[in-house]
Coordinates of C-alpha atoms in Angstrom, one line a residue:
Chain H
X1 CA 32.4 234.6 177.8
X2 CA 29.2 236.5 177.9
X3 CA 25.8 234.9 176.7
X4 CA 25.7 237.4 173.6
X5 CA 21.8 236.7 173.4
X6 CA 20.4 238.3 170.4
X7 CA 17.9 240.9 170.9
X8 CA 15.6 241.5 167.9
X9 CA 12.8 243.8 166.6
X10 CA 9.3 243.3 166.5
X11 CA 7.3 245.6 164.7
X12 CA 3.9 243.6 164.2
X13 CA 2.9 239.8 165.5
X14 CA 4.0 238.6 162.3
X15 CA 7.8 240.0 162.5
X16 CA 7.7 238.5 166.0
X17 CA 7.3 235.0 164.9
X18 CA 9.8 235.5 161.7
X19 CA 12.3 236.9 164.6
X20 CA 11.7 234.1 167.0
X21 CA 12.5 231.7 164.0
X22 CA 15.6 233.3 162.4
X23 CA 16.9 232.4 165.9
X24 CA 16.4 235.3 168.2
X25 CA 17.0 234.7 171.7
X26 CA 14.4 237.6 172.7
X27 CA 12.4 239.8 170.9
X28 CA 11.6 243.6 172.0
X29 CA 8.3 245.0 171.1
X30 CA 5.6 247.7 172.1
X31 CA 2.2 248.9 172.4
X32 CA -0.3 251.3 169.6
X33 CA 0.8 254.1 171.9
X34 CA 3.1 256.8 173.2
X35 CA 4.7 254.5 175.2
X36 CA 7.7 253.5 173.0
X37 CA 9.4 255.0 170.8
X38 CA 8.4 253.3 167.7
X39 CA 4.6 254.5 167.9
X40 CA 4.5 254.4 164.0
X41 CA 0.7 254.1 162.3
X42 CA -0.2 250.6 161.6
X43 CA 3.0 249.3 163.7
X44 CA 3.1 247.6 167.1
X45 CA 0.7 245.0 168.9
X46 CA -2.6 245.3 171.0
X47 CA -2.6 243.7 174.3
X48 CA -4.4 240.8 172.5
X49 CA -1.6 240.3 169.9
X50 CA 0.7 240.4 172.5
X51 CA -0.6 237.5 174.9
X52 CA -0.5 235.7 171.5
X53 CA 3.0 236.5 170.7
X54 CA 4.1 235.7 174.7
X55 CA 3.0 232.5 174.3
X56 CA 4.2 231.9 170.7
X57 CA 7.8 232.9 171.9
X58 CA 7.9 231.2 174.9
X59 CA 6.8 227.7 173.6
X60 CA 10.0 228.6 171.7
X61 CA 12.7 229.5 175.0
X62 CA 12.0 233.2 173.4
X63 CA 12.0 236.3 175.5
X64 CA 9.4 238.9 174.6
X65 CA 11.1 242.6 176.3
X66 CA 8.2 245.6 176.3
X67 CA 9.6 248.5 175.3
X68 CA 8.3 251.4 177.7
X69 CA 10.5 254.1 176.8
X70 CA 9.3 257.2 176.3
X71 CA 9.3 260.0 179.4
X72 CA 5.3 260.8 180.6
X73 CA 4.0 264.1 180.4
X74 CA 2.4 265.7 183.3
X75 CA -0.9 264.1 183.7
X76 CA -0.5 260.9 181.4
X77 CA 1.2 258.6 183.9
X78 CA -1.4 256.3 183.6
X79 CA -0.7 255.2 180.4
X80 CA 2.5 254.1 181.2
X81 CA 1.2 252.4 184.3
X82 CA -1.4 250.3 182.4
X83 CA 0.9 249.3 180.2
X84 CA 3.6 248.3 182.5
X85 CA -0.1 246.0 184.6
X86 CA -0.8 244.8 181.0
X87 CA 2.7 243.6 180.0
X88 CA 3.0 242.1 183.9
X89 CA -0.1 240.4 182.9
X90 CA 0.7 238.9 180.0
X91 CA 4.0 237.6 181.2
X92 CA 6.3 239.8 179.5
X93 CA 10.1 238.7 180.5
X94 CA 11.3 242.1 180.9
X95 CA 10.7 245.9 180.3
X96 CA 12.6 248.3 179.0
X97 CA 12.1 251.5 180.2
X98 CA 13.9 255.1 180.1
X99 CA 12.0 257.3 182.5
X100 CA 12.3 257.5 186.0
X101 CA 9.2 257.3 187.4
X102 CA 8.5 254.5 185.1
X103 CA 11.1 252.3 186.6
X104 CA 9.8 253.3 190.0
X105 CA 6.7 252.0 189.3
X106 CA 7.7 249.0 187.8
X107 CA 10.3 248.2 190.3
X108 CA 7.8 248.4 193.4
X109 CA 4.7 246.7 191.8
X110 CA 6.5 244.1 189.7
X111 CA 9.9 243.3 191.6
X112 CA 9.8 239.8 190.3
X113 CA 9.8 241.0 186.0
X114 CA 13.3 242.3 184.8
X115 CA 13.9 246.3 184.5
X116 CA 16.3 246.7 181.2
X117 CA 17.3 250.8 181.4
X118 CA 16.5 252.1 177.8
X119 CA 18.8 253.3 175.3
X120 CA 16.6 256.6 175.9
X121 CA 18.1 257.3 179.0
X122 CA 21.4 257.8 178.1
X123 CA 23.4 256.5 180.6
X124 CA 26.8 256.6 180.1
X125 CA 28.9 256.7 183.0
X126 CA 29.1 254.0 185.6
X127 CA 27.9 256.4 188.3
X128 CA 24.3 257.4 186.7
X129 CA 24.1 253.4 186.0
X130 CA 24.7 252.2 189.4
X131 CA 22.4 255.0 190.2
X132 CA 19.6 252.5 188.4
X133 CA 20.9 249.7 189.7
X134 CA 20.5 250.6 193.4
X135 CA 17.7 252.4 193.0
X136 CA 15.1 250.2 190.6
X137 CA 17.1 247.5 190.7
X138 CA 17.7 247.4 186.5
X139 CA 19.2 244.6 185.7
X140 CA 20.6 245.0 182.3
X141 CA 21.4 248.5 180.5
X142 CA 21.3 249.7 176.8
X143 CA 24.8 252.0 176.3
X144 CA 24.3 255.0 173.8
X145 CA 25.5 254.4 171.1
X146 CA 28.6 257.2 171.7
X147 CA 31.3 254.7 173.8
X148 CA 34.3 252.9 172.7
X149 CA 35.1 249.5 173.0
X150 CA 37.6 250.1 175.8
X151 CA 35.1 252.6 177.5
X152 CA 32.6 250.0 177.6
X153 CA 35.0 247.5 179.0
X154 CA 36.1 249.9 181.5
X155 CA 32.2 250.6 182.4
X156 CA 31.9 247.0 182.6
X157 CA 34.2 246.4 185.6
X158 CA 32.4 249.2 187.4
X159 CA 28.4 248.2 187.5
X160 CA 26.8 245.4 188.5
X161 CA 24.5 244.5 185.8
X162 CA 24.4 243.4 182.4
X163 CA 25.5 245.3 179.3
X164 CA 23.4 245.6 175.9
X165 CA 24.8 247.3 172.8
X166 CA 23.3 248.0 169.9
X167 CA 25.4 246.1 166.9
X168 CA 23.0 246.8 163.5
X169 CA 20.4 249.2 162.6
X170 CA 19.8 253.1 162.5
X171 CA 22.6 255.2 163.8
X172 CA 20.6 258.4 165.8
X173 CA 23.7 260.1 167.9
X174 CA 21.7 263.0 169.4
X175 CA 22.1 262.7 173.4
X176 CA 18.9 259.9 173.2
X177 CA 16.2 260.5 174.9
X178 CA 16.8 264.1 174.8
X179 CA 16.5 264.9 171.3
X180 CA 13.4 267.6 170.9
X181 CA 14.5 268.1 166.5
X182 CA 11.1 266.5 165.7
X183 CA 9.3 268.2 168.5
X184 CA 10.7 271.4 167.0
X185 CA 9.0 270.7 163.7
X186 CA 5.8 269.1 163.7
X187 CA 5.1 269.5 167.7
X188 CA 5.2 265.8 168.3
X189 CA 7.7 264.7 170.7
X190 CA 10.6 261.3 169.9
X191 CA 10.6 261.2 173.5
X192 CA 7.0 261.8 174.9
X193 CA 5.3 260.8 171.7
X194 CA 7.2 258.1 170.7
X195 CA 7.5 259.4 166.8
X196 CA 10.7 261.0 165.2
X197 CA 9.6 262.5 161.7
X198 CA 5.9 261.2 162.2
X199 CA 4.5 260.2 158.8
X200 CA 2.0 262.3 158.8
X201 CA 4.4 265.1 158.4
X202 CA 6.6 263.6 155.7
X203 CA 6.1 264.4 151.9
X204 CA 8.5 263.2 149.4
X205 CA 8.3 265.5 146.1
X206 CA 9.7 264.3 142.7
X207 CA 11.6 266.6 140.7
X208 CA 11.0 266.7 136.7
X209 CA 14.8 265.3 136.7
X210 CA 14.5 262.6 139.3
X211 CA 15.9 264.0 142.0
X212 CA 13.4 263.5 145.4
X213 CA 12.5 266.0 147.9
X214 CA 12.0 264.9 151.5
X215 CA 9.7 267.0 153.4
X216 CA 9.1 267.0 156.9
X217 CA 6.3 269.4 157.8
X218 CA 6.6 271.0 155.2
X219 CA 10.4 272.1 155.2
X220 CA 12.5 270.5 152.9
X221 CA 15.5 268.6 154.7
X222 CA 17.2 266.8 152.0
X223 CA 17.2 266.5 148.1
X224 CA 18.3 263.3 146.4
X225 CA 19.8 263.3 142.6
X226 CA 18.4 260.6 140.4
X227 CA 21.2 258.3 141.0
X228 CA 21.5 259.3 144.6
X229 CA 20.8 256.5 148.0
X230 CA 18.3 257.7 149.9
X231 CA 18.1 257.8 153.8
X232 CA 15.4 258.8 156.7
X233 CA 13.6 261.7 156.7
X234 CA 15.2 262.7 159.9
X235 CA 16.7 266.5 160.7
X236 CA 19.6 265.0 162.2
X237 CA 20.2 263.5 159.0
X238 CA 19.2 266.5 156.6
X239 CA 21.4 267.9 154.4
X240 CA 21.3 271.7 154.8
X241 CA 23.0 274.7 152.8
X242 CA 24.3 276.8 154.9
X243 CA 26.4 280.4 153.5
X244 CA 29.9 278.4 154.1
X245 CA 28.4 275.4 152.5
X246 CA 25.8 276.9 149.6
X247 CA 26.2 273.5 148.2
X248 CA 24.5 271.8 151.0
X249 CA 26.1 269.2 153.6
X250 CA 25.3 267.2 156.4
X251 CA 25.3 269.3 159.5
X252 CA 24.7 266.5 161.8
X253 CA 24.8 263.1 160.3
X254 CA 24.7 261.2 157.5
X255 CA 22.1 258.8 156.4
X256 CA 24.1 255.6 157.3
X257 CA 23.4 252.4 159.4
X258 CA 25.3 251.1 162.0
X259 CA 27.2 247.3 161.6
X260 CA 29.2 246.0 163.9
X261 CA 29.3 242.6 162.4
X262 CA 33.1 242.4 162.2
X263 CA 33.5 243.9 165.9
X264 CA 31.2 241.0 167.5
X265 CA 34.4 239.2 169.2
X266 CA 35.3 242.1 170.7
X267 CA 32.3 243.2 171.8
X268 CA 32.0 240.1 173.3
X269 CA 35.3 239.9 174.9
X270 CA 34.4 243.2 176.8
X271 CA 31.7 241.7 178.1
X272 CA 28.7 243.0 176.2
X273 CA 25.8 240.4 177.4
X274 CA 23.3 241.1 174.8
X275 CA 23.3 242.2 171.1
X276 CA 20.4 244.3 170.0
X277 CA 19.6 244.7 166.4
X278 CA 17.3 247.7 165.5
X279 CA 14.7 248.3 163.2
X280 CA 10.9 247.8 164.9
X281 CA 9.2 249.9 161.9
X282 CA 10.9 248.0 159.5
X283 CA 9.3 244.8 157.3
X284 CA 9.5 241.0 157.7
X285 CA 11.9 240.7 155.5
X286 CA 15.0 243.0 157.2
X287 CA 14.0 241.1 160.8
X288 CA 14.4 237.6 158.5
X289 CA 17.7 238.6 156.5
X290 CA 19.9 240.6 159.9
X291 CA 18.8 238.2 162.5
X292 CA 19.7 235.3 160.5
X293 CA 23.0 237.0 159.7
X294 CA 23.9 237.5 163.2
X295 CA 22.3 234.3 164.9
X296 CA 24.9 232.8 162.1
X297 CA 27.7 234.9 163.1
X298 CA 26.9 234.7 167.0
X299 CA 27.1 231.0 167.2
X300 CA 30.3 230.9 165.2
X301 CA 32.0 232.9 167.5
X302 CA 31.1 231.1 170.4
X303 CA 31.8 227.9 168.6
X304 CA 35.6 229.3 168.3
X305 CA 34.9 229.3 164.3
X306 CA 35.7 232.9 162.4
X307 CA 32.4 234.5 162.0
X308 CA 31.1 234.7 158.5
X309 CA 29.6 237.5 157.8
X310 CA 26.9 237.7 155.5
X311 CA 26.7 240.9 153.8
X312 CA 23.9 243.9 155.2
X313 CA 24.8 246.5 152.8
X314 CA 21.5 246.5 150.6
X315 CA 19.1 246.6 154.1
X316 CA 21.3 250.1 155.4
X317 CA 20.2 253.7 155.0
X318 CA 21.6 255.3 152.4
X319 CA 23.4 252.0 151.7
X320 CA 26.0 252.9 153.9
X321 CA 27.4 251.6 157.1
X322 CA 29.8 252.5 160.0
X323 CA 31.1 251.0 163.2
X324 CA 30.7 254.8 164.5
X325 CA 32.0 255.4 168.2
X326 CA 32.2 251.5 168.9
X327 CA 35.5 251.9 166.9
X328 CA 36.4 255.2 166.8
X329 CA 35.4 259.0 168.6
X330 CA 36.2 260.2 166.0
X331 CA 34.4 258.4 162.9
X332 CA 32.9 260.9 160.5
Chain B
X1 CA 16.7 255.0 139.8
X2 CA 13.1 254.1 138.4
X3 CA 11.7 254.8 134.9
X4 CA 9.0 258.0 134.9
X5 CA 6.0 256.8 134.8
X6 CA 4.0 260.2 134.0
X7 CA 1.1 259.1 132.0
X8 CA 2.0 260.7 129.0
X9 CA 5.5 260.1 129.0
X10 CA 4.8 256.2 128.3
X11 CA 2.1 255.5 126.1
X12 CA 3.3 254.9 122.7
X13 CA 0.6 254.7 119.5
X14 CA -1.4 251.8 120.4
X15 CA -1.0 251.5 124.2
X16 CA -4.3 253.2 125.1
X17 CA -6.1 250.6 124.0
X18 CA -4.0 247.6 125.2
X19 CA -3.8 249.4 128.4
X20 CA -7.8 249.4 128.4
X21 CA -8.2 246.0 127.0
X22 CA -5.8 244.5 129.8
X23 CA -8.0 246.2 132.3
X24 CA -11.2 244.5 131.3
X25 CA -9.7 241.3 131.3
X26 CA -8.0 241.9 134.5
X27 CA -10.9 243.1 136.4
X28 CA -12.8 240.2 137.4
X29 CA -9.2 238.7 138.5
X30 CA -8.8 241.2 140.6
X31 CA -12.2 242.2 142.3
X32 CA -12.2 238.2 142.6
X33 CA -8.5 238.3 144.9
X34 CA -9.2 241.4 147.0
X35 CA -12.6 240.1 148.1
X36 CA -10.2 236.6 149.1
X37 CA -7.4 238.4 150.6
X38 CA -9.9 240.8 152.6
X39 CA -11.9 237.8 154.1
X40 CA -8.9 235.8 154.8
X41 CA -7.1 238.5 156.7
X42 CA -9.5 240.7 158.2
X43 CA -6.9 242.3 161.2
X44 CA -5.3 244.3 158.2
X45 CA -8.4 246.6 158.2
X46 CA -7.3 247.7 161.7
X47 CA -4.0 248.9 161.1
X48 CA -5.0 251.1 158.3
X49 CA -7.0 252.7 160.9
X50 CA -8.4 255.8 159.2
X51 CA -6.8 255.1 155.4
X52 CA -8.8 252.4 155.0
X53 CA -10.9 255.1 152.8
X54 CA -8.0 256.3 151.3
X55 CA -7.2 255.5 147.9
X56 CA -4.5 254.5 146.6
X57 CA -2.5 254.2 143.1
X58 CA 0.1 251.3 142.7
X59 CA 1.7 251.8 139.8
X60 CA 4.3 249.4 138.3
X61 CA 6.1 251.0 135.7
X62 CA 6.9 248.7 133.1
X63 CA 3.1 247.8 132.8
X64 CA 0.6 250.0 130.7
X65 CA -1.8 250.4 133.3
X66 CA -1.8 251.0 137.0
X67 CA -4.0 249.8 140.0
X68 CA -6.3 251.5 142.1
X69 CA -6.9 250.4 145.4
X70 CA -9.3 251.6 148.2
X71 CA -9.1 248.9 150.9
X72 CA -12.1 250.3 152.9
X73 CA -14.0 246.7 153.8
X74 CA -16.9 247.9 153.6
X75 CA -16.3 248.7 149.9
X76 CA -13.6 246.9 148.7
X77 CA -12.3 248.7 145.5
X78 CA -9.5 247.4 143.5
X79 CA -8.9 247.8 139.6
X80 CA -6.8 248.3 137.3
X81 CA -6.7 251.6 135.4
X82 CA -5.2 253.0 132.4
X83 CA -3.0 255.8 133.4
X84 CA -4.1 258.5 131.4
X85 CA -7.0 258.2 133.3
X86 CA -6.1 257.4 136.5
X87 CA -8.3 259.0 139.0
X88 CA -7.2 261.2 141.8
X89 CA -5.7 258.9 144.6
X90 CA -4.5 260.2 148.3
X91 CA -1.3 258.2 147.6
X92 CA 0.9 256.3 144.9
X93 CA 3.6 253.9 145.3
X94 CA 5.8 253.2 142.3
X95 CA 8.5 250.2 141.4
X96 CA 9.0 248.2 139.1
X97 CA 5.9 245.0 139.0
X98 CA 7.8 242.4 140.9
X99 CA 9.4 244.7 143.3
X100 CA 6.0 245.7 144.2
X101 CA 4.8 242.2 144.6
X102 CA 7.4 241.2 146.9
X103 CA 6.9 244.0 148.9
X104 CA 3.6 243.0 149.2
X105 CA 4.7 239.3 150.1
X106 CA 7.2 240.8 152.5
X107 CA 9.9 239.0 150.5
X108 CA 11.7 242.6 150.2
X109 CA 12.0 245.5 152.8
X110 CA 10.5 248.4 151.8
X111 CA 12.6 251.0 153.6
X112 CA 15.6 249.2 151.6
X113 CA 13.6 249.7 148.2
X114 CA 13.4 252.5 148.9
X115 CA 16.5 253.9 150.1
X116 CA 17.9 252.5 146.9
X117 CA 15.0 254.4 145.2
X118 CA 13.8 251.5 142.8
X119 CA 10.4 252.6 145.3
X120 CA 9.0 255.7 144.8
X121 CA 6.2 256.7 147.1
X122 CA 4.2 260.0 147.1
X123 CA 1.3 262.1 148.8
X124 CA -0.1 260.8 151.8
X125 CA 3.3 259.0 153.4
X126 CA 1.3 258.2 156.7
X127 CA -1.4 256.3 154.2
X128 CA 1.9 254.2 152.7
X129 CA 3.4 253.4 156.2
X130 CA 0.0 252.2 157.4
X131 CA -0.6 249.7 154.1
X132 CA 3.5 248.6 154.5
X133 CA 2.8 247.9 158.3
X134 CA -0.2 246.3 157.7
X135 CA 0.1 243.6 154.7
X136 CA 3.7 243.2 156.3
X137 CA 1.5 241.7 159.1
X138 CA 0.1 238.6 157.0
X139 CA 1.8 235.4 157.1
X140 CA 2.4 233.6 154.3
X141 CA 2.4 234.8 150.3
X142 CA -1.0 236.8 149.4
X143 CA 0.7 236.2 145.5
X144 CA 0.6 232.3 146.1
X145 CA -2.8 232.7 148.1
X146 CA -3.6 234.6 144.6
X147 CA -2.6 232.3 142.0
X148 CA -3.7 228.9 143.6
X149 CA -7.3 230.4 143.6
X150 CA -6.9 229.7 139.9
X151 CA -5.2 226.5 140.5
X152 CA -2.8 225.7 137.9
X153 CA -3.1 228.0 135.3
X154 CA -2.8 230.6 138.4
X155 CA 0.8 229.2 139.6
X156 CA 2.2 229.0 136.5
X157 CA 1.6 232.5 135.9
X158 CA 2.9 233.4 139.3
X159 CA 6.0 231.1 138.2
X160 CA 6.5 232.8 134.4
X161 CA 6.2 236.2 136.1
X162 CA 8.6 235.2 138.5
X163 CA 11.4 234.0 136.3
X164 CA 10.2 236.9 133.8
X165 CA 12.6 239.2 135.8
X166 CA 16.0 239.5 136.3
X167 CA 18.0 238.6 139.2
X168 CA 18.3 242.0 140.3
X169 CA 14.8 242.3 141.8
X170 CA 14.5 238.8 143.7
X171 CA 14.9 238.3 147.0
X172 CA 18.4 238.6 148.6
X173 CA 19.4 235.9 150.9
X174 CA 21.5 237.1 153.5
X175 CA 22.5 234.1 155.7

């Protein structure tokens, strides 16, 4: 069986300790910067408040994993690099990184801290992960979120290092790390900047009837009724009108979450290492509520007990939720 | 969804001057807990960043007035207003009074709140995330800090408000 070691978000110090509480086995988190891809105002840790939260976590048999995963511009390297001589530093278990040069770095100045390849560089196949492997060393990879269960089995037997999937949390499908929607918008890049929809670009407009607006640079990308669930205010889950579809629709995606609380033992069984739960920029109180959930239904499984899922619908977009590709190709 | 709260849609003969009334008494309550919460937690100043002058409205819905907060350390400003005259804030956040406490408390997720639209927030939406992200940052209940500076009396208002609601807006335990 693999470890299935829980991999959960920290947005601020304070979620990091509630995380390392609920029972996470590590805890990903990032810099005030472009260098992840949560670089939301008010969110993420300084270097002091992350030598704090190393030590908290590790008095606890935590893991703290920095996310560096965003792609440098031209001429901004340095960033990356400090933060990569920071993290080292502060004795940061891992890194999680999606760009190249990134890992490069990483891999010849701190051979001794574990490279985990990012979500954000979409690797799929088993070639372009070996690729990694041999090249940096990584050690662990995070599969897009676009493979079966029997595609990441099969992917499995073919590389040499750990898998982690995602298994609760926002549900982006663009080809990661590649998505320029945002970019196209407000000029600030998901992948370079580390923002998708930045704040400062999103207005939400009541109607005299209820209904809300969402505004995203000031372009209106969905429009809730009064009794409607509301999701992100993401382009790749707008709803536009289109002259086939006056009415509007989803062009992309809905506003949904994925949960793959009920497809755990399989996951498991496939040989998924780690477990990561998503959700940096959101509060205390989601990190509490879905790690408990899943620390609960983790040790059940690997206890031989039938896992009792506690129930994550009021903490999904939309209030919604899918398995998505982990079940199905073909899930819309 | 959430009950308007335009300021003339609500006030019913008579409310004016309860809303003003529960202001004055309020006041000293309140300049009395943000100048507390402030020198208790002073690394939330840092994550509002720049919106530390901003000013913002809170506004729960089922009360008759709304509160005014401009968490700039330097001069503190936090009262409670009647709506109708409210003054011109960068941003407002809207719910329902204990929603908005245990938001505050982190005892509920905003995003959820507001996908579910019992939260409603408008104008400046990189002013709100910055607030969220930084009270989410405090350990521990800034209501329960609140109230036990007024020792008892304090907690059992906490405690009346508390079981004043219904179930639907306490916290969900999900393990």
């Amino acid at each position: 069986m693999s470890l299935a070691e829980l991999i959960c978000p920290a947005g601020t110090p304070a979620a990091l300790r509630t995380a390392v509480d609920a029972g996470a086995d590590a805890v990903y988190c990032g810099f005030q910067d472009a260098t992840n891809a949560r670089n939301f105002p008010g969110l993420n840790f300084t270097p002091d408040e992350l030598a704090e939260a190393v030590t908290y976590a590790h008095a606890r048999g935590t893991k703290v994993l920095l996310a560096l995963n965003t792609y440098p511009p031209a001429g901004k390297v340095d960033l990356w690099r400090h933060a990569a001589d920071t993290g080292a530093r502060l004795g940061v278990d891992a890194f999680i990184v999606a760009d190249m040069g990134v890992a490069d770095y990483i891999a010849r100045m701190y051979p001794g801290v574990r490279l985990h390849l990012s979500v954000q560089a979409a690797a799929s196949s088993p070639e372009a992960i070996r690729y990694y492997c041999e090249n940096f060393s990584v050690k662990r990879v995070v599969l897009p979120r676009i493979l079966t269960i029997p595609e990441i089995r099969q992917i499995r037997r073919e590389i040499p290092c750990e898998i982690e999937t995602f298994i609760f949390g926002n549900h982006g499908l663009m080809v990661e790390g590649r998505c320029s929607l945002t970019n196209y918008l407000t000029g600030q890049s998901t992948n370079m900047d580390g923002v998708c929809s930045p704040a400062s670009d999103v207005e939400y407009v009541r109607d005299a009837d209820g209904s809300m607006s969402s505004q995203l640079a000031g372009f209106t990308i969905d429009r809730f009724g009064p009794e409607e669930k509301a999701g992100y205010p993401t382009i790749c889950k707008g709803r536009y009108a289109a002259p086939h579809r006056p009415e509007g629709y989803y062009a992309f995606e809905e506003p949904i979450s994925l949960n793959l609380s009920r497809l755990l033992p399989e996951l498991i069984e496939a040989g998924v290492h780690a477990f990561k739960i998503e959700g940096r920029q959101r509060s205390k109180s989601y990190v509490r509520g879905v790690v408990r959930a899943f620390r609960a239904a983790v040790d059940d499984i690997k206890a031989g007990r039938e896992a009792n899922i506690a129930d994550l619908i009021a903490l999904t977009e939309g209030q919604k939720q899918t398995q998505g590709a982990f079940e199905t190709k073909k899930w819309r | 969804m959430i009950p308007t709260s335009e300021p003339t849609a609500r006030l019913r003969p008579g409310e004016g001057a309860i809303a003003r009334l529960a202001c004055l008494v309020l006041q000293p309550v309140l300049t009395r807990v943000v100048r507390r919460v402030a020198a208790r937690h002073p690394s939330l100043f840092a994550r509002l960043g720049p919106h530390q002058a901003t000013d913002f409205l809170i506004d729960p819905v089922e009360l008759p007035f709304a509160l005014h907060l401009r968490p700039d350390p330097q001069a503190l400003v936090f009262r409670a207003v009647p709506r109708d005259t409210a003054p011109q804030v960068g941003a407002t956040i809207r719910g329902r009074f204990l929603l908005l406490l245990e938001l505050i408390d982190a005892e509920q997720d905003g995003d959820a709140a507001f996908f579910s639209r019992d939260l409603e927030i408008s104008g400046d939406t990189e002013a709100v995330v910055r607030l969220r992200n930084a009270l989410d940052d405090i350990d521990g209940s800034l209501a329960e800090e609140a109230s036990a500076m007024f020792g008892t009396p304090g907690r059992t208002v906490l405690a009346r408000l508390r079981r004043a609601y219904p179930d639907a807006t306490k916290p969900r335990e999900y393990a």
